C-alpha atoms as a printed R data frame, in Angstrom:
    type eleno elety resid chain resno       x      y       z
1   ATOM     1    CA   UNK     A     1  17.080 36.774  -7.255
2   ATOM     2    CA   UNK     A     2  14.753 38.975  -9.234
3   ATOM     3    CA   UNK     A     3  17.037 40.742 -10.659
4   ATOM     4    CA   UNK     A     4  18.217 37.449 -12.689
5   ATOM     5    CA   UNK     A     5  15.135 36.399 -13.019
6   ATOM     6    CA   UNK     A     6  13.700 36.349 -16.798
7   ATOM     7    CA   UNK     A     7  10.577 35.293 -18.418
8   ATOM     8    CA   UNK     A     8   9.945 33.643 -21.371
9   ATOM     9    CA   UNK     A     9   7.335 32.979 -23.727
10  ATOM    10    CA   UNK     A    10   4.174 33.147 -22.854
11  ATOM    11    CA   UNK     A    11   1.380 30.388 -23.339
12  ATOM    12    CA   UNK     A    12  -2.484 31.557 -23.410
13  ATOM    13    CA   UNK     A    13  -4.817 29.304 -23.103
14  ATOM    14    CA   UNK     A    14  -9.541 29.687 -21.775
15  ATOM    15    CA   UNK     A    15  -8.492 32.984 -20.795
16  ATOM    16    CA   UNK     A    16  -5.451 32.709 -18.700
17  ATOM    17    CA   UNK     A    17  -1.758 33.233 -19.415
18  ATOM    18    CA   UNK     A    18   0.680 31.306 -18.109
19  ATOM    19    CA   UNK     A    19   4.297 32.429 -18.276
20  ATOM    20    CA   UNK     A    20   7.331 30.384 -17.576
21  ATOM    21    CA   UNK     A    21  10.142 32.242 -15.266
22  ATOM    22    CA   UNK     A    22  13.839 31.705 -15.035
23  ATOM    23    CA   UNK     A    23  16.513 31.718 -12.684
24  ATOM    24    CA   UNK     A    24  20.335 30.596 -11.421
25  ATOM    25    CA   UNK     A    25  20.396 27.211 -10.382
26  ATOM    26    CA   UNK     A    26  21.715 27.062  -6.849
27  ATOM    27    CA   UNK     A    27  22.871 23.151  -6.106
28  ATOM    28    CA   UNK     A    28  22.855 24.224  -2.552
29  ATOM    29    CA   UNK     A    29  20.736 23.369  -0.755
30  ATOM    30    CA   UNK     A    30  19.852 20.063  -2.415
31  ATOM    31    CA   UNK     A    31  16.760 18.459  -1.837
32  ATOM    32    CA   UNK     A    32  13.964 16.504  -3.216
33  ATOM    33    CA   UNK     A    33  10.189 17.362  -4.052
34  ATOM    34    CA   UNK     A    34   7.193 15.304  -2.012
35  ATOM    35    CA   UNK     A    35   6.824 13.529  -4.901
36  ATOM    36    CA   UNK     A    36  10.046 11.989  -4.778
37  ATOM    37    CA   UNK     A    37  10.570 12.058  -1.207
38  ATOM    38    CA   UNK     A    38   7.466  9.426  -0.809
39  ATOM    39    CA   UNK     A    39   9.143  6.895  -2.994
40  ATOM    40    CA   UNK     A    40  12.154  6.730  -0.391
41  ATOM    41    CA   UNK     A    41  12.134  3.993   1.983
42  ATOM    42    CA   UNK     A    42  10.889  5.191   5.262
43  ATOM    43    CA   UNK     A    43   9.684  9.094   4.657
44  ATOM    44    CA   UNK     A    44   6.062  8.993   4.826
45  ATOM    45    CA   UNK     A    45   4.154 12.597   6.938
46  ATOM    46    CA   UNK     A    46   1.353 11.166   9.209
47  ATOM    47    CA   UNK     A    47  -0.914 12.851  12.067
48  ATOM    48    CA   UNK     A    48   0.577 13.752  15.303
49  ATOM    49    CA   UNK     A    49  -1.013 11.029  17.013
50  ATOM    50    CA   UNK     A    50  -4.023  8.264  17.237
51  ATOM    51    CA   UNK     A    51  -6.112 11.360  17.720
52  ATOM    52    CA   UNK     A    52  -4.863 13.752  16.018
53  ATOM    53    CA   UNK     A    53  -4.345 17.197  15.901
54  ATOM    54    CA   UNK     A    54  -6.270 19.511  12.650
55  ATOM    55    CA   UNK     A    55  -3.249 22.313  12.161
56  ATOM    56    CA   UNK     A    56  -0.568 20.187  12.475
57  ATOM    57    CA   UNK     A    57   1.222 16.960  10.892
58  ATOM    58    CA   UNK     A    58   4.077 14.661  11.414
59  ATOM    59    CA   UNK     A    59   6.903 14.498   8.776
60  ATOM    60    CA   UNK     A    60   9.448 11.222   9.431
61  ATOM    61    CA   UNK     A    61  12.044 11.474   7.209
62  ATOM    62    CA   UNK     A    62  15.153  8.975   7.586
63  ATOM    63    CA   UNK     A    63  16.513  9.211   4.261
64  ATOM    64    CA   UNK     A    64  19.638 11.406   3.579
65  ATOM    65    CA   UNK     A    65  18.053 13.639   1.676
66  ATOM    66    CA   UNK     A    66  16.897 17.122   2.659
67  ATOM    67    CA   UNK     A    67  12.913 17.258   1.486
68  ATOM    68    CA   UNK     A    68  11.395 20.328  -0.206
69  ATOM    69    CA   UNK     A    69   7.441 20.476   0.906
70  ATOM    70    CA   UNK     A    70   5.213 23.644  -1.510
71  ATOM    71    CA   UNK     A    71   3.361 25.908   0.442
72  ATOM    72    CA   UNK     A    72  -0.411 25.487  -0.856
73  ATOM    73    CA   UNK     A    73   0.704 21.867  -2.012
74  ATOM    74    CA   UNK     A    74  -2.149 19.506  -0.546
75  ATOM    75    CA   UNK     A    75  -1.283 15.634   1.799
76  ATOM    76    CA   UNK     A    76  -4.534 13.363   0.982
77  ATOM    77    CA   UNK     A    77  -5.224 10.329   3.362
78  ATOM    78    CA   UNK     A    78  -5.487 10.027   7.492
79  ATOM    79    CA   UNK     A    79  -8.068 11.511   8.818
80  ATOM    80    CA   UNK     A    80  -8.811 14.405   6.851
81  ATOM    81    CA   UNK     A    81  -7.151 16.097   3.621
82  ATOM    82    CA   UNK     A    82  -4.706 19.044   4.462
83  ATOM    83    CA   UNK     A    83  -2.537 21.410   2.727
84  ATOM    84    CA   UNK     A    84   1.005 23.197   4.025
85  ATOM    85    CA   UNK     A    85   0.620 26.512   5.439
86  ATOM    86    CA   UNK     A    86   3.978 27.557   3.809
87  ATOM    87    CA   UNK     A    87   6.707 26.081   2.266
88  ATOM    88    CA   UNK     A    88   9.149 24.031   4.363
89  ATOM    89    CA   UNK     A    89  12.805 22.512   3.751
90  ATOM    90    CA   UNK     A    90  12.503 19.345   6.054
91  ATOM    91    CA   UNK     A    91  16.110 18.722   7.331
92  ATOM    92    CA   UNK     A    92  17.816 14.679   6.129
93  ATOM    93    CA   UNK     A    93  17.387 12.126   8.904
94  ATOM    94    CA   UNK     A    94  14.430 14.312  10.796
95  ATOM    95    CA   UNK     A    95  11.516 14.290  12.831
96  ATOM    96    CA   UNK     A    96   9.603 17.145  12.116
97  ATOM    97    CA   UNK     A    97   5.567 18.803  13.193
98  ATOM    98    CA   UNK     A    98   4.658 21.119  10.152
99  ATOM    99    CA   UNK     A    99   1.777 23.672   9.772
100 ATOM   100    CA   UNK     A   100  -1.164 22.421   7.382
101 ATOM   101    CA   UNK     A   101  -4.742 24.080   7.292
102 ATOM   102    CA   UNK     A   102  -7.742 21.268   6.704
103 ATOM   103    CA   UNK     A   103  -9.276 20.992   2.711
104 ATOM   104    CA   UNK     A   104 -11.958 17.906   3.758
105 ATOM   105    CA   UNK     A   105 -14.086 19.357   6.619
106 ATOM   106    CA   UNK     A   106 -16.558 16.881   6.574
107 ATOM   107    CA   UNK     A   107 -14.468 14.001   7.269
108 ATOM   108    CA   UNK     A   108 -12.708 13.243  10.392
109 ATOM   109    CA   UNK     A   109 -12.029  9.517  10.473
110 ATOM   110    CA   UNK     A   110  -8.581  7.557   9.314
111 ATOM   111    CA   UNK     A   111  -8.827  6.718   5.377
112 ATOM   112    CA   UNK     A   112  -4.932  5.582   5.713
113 ATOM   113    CA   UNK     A   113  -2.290  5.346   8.056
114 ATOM   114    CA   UNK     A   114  -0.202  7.243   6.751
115 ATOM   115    CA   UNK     A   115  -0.401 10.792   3.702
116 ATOM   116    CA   UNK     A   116  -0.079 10.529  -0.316
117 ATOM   117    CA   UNK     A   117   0.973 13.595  -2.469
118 ATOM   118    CA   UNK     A   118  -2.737 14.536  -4.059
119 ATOM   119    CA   UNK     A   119  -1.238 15.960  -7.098
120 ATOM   120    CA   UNK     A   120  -3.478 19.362  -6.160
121 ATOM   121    CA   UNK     A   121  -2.390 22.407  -5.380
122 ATOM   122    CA   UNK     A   122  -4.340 24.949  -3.635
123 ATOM   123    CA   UNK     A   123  -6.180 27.314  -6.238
124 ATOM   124    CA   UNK     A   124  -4.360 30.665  -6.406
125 ATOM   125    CA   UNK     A   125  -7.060 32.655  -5.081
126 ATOM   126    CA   UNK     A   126  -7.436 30.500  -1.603
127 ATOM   127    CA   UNK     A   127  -3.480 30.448  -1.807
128 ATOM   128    CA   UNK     A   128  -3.101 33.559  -1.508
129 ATOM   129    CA   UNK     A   129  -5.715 34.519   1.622
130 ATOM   130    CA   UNK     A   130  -4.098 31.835   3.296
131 ATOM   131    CA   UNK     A   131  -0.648 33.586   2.733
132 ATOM   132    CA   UNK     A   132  -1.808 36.869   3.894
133 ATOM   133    CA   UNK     A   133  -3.361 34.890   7.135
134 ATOM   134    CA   UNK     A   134  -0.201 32.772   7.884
135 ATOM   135    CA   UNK     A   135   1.672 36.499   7.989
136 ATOM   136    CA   UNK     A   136  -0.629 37.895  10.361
137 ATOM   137    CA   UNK     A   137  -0.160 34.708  12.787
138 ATOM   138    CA   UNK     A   138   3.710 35.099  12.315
139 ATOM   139    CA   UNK     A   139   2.988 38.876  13.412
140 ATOM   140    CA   UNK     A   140   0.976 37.966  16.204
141 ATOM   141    CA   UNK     A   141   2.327 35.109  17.734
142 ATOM   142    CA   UNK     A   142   5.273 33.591  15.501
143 ATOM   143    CA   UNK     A   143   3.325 30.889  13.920
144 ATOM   144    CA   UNK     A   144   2.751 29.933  10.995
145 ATOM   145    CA   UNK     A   145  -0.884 29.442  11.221
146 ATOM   146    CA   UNK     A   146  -3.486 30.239   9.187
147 ATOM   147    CA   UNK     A   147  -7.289 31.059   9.672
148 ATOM   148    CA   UNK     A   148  -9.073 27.573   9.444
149 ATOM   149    CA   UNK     A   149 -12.571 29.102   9.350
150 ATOM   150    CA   UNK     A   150 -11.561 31.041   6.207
151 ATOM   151    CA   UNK     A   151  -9.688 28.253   4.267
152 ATOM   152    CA   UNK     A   152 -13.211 26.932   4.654
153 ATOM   153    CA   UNK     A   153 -15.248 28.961   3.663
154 ATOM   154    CA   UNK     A   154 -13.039 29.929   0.603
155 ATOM   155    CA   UNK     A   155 -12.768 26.249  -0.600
156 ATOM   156    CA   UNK     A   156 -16.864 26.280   0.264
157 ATOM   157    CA   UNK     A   157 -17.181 29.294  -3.199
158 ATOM   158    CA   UNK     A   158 -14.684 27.179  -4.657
159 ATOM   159    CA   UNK     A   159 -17.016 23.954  -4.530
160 ATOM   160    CA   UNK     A   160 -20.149 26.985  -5.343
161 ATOM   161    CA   UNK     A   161 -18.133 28.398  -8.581
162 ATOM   162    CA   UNK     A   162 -17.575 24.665  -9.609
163 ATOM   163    CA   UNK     A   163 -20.848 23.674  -9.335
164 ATOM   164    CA   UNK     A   164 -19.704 20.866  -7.161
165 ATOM   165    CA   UNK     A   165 -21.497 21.831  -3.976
166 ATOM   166    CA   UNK     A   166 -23.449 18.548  -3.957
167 ATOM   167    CA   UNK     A   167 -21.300 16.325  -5.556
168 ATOM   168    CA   UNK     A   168 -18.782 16.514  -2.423
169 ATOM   169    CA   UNK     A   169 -20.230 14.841   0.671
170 ATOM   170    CA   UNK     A   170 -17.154 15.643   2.553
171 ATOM   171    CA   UNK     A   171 -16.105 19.211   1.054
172 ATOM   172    CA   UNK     A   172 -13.022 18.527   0.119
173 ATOM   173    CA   UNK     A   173 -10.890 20.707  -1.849
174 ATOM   174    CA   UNK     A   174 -10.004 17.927  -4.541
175 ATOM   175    CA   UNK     A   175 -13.408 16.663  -5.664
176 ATOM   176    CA   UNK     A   176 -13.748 20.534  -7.163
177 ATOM   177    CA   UNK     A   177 -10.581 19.626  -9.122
178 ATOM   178    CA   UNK     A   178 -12.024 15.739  -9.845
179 ATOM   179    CA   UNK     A   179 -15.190 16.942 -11.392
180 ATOM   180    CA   UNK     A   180 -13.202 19.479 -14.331
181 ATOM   181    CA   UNK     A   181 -10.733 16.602 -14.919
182 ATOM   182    CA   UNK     A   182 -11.023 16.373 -18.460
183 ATOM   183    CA   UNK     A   183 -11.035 20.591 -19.019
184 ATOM   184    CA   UNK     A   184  -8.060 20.200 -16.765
185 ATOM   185    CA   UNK     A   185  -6.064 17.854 -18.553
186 ATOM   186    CA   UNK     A   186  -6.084 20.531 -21.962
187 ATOM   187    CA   UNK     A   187  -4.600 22.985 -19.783
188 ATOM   188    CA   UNK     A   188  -1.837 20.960 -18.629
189 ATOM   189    CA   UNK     A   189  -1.044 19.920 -22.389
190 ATOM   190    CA   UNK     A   190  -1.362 23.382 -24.093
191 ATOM   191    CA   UNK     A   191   1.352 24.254 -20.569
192 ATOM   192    CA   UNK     A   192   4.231 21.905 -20.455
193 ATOM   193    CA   UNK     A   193   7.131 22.160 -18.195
194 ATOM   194    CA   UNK     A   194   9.757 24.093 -20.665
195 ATOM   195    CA   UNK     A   195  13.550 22.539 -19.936
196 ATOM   196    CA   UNK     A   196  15.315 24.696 -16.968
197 ATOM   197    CA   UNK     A   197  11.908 26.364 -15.927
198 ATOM   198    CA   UNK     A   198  11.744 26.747 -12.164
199 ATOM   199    CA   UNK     A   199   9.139 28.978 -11.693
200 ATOM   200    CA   UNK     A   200   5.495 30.260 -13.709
201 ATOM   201    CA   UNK     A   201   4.196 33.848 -13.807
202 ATOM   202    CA   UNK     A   202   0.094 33.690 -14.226
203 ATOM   203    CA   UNK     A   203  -2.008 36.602 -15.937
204 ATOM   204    CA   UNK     A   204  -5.631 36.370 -16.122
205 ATOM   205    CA   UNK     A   205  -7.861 39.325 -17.492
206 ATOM   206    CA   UNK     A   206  -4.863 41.858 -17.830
207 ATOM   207    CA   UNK     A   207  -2.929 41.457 -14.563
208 ATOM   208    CA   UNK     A   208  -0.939 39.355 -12.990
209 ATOM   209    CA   UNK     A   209  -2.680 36.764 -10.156
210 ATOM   210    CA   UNK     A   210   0.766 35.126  -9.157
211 ATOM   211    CA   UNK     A   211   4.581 34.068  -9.645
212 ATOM   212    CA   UNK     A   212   6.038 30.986  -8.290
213 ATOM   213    CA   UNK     A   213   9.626 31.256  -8.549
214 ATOM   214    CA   UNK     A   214  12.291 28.038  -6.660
215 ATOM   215    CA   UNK     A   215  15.967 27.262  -6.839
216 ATOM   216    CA   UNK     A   216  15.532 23.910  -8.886
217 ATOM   217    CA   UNK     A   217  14.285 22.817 -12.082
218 ATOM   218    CA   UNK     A   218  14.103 19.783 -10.836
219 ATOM   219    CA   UNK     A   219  12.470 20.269  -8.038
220 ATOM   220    CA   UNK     A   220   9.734 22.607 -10.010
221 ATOM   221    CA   UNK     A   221   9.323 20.285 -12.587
222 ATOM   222    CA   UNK     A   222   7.324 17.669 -10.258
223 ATOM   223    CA   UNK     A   223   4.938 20.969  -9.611
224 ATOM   224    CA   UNK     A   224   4.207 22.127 -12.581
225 ATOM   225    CA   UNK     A   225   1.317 20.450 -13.768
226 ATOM   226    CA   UNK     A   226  -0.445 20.852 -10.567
227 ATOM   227    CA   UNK     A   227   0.434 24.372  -9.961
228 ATOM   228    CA   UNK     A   228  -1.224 25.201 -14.303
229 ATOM   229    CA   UNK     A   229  -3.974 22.814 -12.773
230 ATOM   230    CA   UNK     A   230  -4.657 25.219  -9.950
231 ATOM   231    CA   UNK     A   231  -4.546 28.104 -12.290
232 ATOM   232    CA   UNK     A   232  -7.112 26.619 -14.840
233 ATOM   233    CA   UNK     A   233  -9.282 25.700 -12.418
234 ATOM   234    CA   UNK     A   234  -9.899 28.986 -11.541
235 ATOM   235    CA   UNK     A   235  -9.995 30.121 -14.960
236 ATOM   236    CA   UNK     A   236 -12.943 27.522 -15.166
237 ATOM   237    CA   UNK     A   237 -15.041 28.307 -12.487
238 ATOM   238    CA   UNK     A   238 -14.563 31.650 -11.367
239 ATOM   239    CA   UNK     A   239 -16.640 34.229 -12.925
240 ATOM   240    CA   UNK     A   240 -14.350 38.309 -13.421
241 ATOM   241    CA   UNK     A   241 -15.014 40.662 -15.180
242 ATOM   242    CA   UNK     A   242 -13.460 39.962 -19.123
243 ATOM   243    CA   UNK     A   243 -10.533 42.620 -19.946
244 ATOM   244    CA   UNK     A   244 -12.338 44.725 -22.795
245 ATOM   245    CA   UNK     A   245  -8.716 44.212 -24.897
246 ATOM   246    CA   UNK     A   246  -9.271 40.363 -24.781
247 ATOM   247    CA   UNK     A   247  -6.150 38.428 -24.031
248 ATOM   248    CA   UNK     A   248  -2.502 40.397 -23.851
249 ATOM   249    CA   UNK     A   249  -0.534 39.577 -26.713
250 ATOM   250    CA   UNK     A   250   2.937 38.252 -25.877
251 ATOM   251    CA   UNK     A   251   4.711 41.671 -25.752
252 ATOM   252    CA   UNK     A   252   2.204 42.990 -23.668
253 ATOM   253    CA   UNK     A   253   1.933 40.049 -21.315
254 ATOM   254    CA   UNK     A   254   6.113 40.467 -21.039
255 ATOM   255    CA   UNK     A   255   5.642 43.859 -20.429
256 ATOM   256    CA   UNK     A   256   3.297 42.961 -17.416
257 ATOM   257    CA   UNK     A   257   5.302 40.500 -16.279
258 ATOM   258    CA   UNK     A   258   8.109 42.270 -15.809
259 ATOM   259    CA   UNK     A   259   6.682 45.174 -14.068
260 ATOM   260    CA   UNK     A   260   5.073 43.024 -11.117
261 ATOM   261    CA   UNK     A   261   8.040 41.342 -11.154
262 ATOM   262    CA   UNK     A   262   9.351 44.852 -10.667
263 ATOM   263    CA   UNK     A   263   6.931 45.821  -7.990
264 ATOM   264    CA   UNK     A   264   8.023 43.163  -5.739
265 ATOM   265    CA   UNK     A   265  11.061 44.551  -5.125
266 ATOM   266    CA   UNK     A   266   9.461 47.004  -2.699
267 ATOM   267    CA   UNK     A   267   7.781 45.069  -0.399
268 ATOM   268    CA   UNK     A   268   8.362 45.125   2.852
269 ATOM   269    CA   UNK     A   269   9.662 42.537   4.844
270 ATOM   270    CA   UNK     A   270   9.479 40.416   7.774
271 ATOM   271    CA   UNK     A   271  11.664 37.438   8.839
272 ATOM   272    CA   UNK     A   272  10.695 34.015  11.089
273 ATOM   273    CA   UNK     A   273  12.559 31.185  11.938
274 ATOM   274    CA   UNK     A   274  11.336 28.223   9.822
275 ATOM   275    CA   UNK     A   275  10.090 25.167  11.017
276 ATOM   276    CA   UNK     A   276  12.242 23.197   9.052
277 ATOM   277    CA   UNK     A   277  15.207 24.515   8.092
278 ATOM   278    CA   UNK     A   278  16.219 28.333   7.244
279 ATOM   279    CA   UNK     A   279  14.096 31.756   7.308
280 ATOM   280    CA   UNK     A   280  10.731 32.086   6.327
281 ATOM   281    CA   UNK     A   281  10.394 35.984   4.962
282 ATOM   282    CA   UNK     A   282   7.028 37.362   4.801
283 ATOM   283    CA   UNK     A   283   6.747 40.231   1.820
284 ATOM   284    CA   UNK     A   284   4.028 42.569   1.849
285 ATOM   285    CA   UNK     A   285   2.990 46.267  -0.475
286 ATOM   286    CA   UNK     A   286   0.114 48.369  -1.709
287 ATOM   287    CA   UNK     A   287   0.227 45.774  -4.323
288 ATOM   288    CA   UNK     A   288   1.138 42.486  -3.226
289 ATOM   289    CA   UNK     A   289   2.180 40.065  -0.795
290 ATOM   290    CA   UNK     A   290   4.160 36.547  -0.507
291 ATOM   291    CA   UNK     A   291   6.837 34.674   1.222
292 ATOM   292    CA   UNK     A   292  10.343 33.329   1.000
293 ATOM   293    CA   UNK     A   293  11.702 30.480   2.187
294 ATOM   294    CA   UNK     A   294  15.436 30.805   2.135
295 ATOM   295    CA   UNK     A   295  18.150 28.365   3.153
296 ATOM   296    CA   UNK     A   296  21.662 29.443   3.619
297 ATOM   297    CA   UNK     A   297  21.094 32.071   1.590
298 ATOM   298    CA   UNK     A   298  19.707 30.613  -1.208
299 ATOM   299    CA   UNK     A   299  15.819 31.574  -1.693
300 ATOM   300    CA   UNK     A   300  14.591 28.145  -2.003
301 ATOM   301    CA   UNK     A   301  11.071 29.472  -3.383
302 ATOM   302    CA   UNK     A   302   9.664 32.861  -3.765
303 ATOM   303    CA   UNK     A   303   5.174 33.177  -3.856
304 ATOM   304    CA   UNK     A   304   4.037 36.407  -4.759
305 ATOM   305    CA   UNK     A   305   0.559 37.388  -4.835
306 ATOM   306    CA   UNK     A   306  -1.396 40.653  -6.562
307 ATOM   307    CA   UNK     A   307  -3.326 41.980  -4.132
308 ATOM   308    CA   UNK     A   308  -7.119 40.738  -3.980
309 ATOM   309    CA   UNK     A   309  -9.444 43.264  -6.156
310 ATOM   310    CA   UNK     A   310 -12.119 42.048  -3.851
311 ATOM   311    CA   UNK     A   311 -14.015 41.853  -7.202
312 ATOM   312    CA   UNK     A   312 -17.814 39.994  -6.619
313 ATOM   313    CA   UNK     A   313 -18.287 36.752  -6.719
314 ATOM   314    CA   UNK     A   314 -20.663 33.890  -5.631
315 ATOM   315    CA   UNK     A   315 -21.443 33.856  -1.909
316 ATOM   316    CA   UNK     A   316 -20.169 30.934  -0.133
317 ATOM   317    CA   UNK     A   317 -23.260 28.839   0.092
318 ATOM   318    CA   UNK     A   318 -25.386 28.772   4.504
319 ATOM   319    CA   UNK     A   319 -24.857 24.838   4.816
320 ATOM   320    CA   UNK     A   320 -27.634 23.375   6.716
321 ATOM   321    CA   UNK     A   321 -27.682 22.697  10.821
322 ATOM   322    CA   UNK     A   322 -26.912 19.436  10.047
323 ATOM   323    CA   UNK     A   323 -23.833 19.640   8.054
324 ATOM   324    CA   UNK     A   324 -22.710 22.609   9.590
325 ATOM   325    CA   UNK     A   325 -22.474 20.404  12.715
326 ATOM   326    CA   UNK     A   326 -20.559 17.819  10.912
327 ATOM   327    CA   UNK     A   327 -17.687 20.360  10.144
328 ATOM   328    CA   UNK     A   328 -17.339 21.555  13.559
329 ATOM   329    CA   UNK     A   329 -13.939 21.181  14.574
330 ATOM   330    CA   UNK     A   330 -12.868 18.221  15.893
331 ATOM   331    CA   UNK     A   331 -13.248 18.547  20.002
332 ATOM   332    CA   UNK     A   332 -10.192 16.365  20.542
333 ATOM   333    CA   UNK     A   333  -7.897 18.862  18.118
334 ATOM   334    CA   UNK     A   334  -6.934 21.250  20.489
335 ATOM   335    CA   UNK     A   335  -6.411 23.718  17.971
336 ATOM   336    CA   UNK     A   336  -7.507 27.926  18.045
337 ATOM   337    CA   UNK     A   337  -7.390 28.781  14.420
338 ATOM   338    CA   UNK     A   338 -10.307 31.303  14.969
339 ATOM   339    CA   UNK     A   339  -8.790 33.167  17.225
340 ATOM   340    CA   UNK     A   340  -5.854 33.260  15.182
C-alpha cells in the first residue's frame, strides 16, 4: 500500500500542514461510513444494556451493507459520550459489541436511546496514546482495550489547553471542540476534501504528527472535515515549541512526507483477530506506531503516529473531591481499564 501511495499538494494553514494522500481504490470490501450507515433503516449502535457497560457498545446493523466505523471517531448520546478504540468493519446483517473508551466522564445518565455520529474526531495527540494503549492490551490479553484513566486525563489538558476547563460541566471531549467553533470552521475551508483523496498526512512545527490513509474516497470523504478539525484544534490550543524555519515550504513538506511515509515501512508488526471483520495489525518503531485494519487483504485504513516528543505542556488540572467523585467509574460497569 505505501508503496502506491502519493501525496499531493500541501495546504498550510495557523501553523499546521495538512497534506492530502493517495492510493488504489480497492471496491472490495465495500462498505459505508457511520455517517451513512445511520441514515439506513434499522442500524443505530446503543449500550449493551439498561445499565450499561463504559468500554463497550452495541452495534445492530440489519442493512446489507458492510459498515466502516474510524478508530478515534467519537458516538454522542446514551449515557455517556464514547469514542472507538480502533477501527472496525462491522459485518451486513450483524449484531456486534465494539471497544469504545468514555470522552464525557461526568455524565452517566441516558441523554438518548440510542448513539449519533458527533462529527468529532479524537485530537491526534489523545489518538495516538490511545493507539499505543489499545496495542499493549492486544499484547497482554487480546483486547482491544485502552487505558480509561488516561483517555481522561488526556482529554482533562485538552479541556486545560482550550481554556474550557469550566465551561464543561460534564468533561466531555466535544465542548473543547464547541467552544473554537468559529476558528474551526477556517480550517476546514482553507482544507477541503480534494476529488479521489482517501487519506491526509499532518505536519506541525517541522515533523510529521500523523497519516490517515483508507481504501475509499468515499468512505474518507465523510471524515475529512472532522479529522482537519481534530488537527486544528490542536494547532489552537496546544502550546510547542515554533520550528525556528517557520512553516516548510511545499517541497520541503513533500520531502517530509515522504520520508515518514518511508519510515513506516519498518515497523514491526503484530496481528489480532478483529472484532468485526478481518485482522487488526498493530505497527510499532523507534519512530512511530499505528494500526491496520485489513479485510481480505485489502488494508481498509492505515493510522500512523510519530512518536510522542514528550515535549512540556500544561498539567492536567487536580479536580476537586467533589468532582473527582462524580467521574468515578460507574460501579455497575464492570469494566478494569486500570488494570489494563
Amino acid at each position: 500500500l505505501l508503496d502506491h501511495t502519493h501525496i499531493c499538494q500541501p495546504s498550510t494553514f495557523q501553523g499546521l500542514t495538512l497534506i492530502p494522500l493517495y492510493a488504489p481504490t480497492s471496491e472490495e470490501p465495500s462498505c459505508l461510513s457511520l455517517t451513512r450507515a445511520l441514515t439506513e433503516e434499522g442500524f443505530r449502535i446503543t449500550e449493551v444494556d439498561a445499565g450499561g457497560s463504559v468500554p463497550e457498545l452495541l452495534v445492530f446493523n440489519p442493512t446489507p451493507f458492510q459498515v466502516f466505523l474510524f478508530d478515534g471517531q467519537e458516538l454522542k448520546g446514551a449515557k455517556q459520550n464514547r469514542v472507538l478504540n480502533t477501527s472496525i468493519l462491522v459485518p451486513a446483517q450483524s449484531e456486534l459489541r465494539i471497544p469504545v473508551s468514555c470522552t464525557e466522564s461526568g455524565r452517566w445518565t441516558s441523554i438518548s436511546p440510542e448513539f449519533s455520529d458527533s462529527k468529532t474526531v479524537m485530537s491526534p495527540k489523545i489518538r495516538r496514546s490511545k493507539n499505543a494503549s489499545v496495542s499493549a492490551s492486544y499484547k497482554a490479553c487480546g483486547l482491544a482495550a485502552s487505558h480509561q484513566s488516561e483517555v481522561w486525563s488526556e482529554i482533562e489538558t485538552l479541556h486545560a489547553c482550550a481554556e474550557t476547563s469550566d465551561s464543561s460541566p460534564t468533561r466531555a471531549m466535544r465542548d473543547a471542540y464547541d467552544a473554537h467553533q468559529e476558528n474551526l470552521a477556517a480550517f476546514k475551508e482553507a482544507c477541503p476534501c480534494e476529488e479521489n483523496q482517501s487519506g491526509l498526512l499532518a505536519i506541525r512545527h517541522g515533523r510529521v504528527e500523523t497519516a490517515d490513509l483508507l481504501s475509499q474516497p468515499s468512505v474518507y470523504r465523510d471524515l475529512h472535515e472532522s479529522l482537519v478539525q481534530s488537527h486544528g484544534l490542536d494547532a489552537l490550543v496546544r502550546t510547542t515549541p515554533a520550528d525556528p524555519s517557520g512553516d516548510p515550504d511545499p517541497a520541503t513538506a513533500s520531502e517530509t512526507s515522504e520520508a515518514f511515509l518511508v519510515q513506516a515501512r519498518d515497523c514491526n508488526e503484530s496481528t489480532h483477530q478483529s472484532v468485526g471483520l478481518g485482522q487488526d495489525h498493530r505497527l510499532s518503531s523507534a519512530l512511530l506506531n499505528g494500526s491496520a485494519l485489513v479485510v481480505e487483504e485489502t488494508t481498509v485504513h492505515l493510522a500512523l503516529f510519530s512518536i510522542d516528543p514528550k515535549q512540556p505542556g500544561p498539567p492536567a488540572p487536580v479536580a476537586s473531591p467533589h468532582r473527582r467523585r462524580r467521574w468515578h467509574m460507574p460501579p455497575h460497569s464492570g469494566s478494569d481499564e486500570d488494570e489494563l
